[in-house]
């Protein structure tokens, strides 16, 4: 019954079941390892080769839900409310349709295995909804920064393995986002089946939002669904270009991300506290400026706090801080004072001889930080002050660890905050956490599931909180709209790397 598949269409079968709660993602991923080469060619589900006898035979397709044939190509949604204000897949009757689905499978990898598959899990509800609706799905994602070239270490196969595990079905991958083999694989898709395109950033046209590349991707499908929140702040071919060509919708993850973040900005229960840590202020100045207009309390930690300590007249020794950002920090402190926002700066800290494991460290007051030491964590008095300040708070936004938490001895404040955030969420407060490292810290403690919302989009969530339009979202038509987006090309993306300036002086060597 299964159609024969071209040889270039490797299948990824579902991996073993997830380890029990409490085990790390990494161990779950690695358990599926050794049998991988055997999985590559498999065109038929083989129950015999399954690593665990309890694992059900993987399916190649999802049987569409039975529905009357009378409904038209676009579902008339009974409730057009969407947190995004955009057309969502609830308005789409995807039956028999081929859907180009943009997801964000830009996941951390180690030794060819996915270390944290949160972003993959987060895409599952939309994928399932579309498959059950009777759609076939062509999934597109980027991974890392291959800069328009094929980088073997950035192939999406490890992500396909995790997706196969979560869907309990085969996830074929293509060796390239373009090409005859890929076109063929797409053409063969039947309702309830999917295929994962290879990393779209292997083509330079992706980040350039090249119309020809977008047109190629669009040619695979009847409609476009964007569920890649983490890439929505990029105006690329697979986020924006295709939306100018195909009827477009947002997926369920995009919607829940925007809903959680917009609730924070528009109607937070007060008092509302932001806790901002992490290494550098430079990436967070804009969001701090926006947040200072919204919050009642701002707690600073990490390298970010060091820059603010300098701005308020303290010296921080050898600690990480950004001299260019001191003026910005001063302005933010001034804005906070004008608005009556309480700002909590560390009163004490853990200082270390070096930022390494096993080094000498001690707790000191931030009034007299020793000149040749690095501040690497908040001290106990600062943690107590944070706990007290958060006591009555009803909404928490947390971005950035409070210390160098990768080194366990310097992760006390981050761990304390993670536990406190979980307690607050359990007691009914809204707790939203963004930022890859902050989420990693929560996961180390197995507390991620306790939060109200964990944002899968680092840069995208910061830009959204700054009040900026996310191009990948802006380009989708309004909820209920019968009109499609004009085939415009959104503003050309800003070049991220400046080319080396050409020397003005006459060249000595001829080329
Ligand atoms: P997120 O990914 O949650 O947004 P960031 O990427 O902004 O967080 O920052 C995380 C990094 O900041 C971590 O690698 C951590 O070691 C570093 N960091 C935190 N506090 C300090 C500090 N006091 N000195 C140097 N680095 C720090
Ligand atoms: Mg980070």
mmCIF file of N, CA, C and O and ligand atoms in Angstrom, residues 435-438, ligand 2:
data_model
loop_
_atom_site.group_PDB
_atom_site.id
_atom_site.type_symbol
_atom_site.label_atom_id
_atom_site.label_comp_id
_atom_site.label_asym_id
_atom_site.label_seq_id
_atom_site.Cartn_x
_atom_site.Cartn_y
_atom_site.Cartn_z
ATOM 1 N N UNK A 435 14.882 33.035 26.659
ATOM 2 C CA UNK A 435 16.349 32.989 26.623
ATOM 3 C C UNK A 435 16.844 31.570 26.789
ATOM 4 O O UNK A 435 16.503 30.899 27.765
ATOM 5 N N UNK A 436 17.639 31.116 25.835
ATOM 6 C CA UNK A 436 18.112 29.742 25.804
ATOM 7 C C UNK A 436 18.806 29.312 27.085
ATOM 8 O O UNK A 436 18.565 28.213 27.595
ATOM 9 N N UNK A 437 19.674 30.172 27.625
ATOM 10 C CA UNK A 437 20.439 29.766 28.803
ATOM 11 C C UNK A 437 19.565 29.726 30.049
ATOM 12 O O UNK A 437 19.734 28.852 30.905
ATOM 13 N N UNK A 438 18.619 30.648 30.146
ATOM 14 C CA UNK A 438 17.721 30.647 31.312
ATOM 15 C C UNK A 438 16.876 29.373 31.293
ATOM 16 O O UNK A 438 16.653 28.744 32.337
HETATM 17 MG MG1 LIG B 2 22.012 32.766 25.498
#
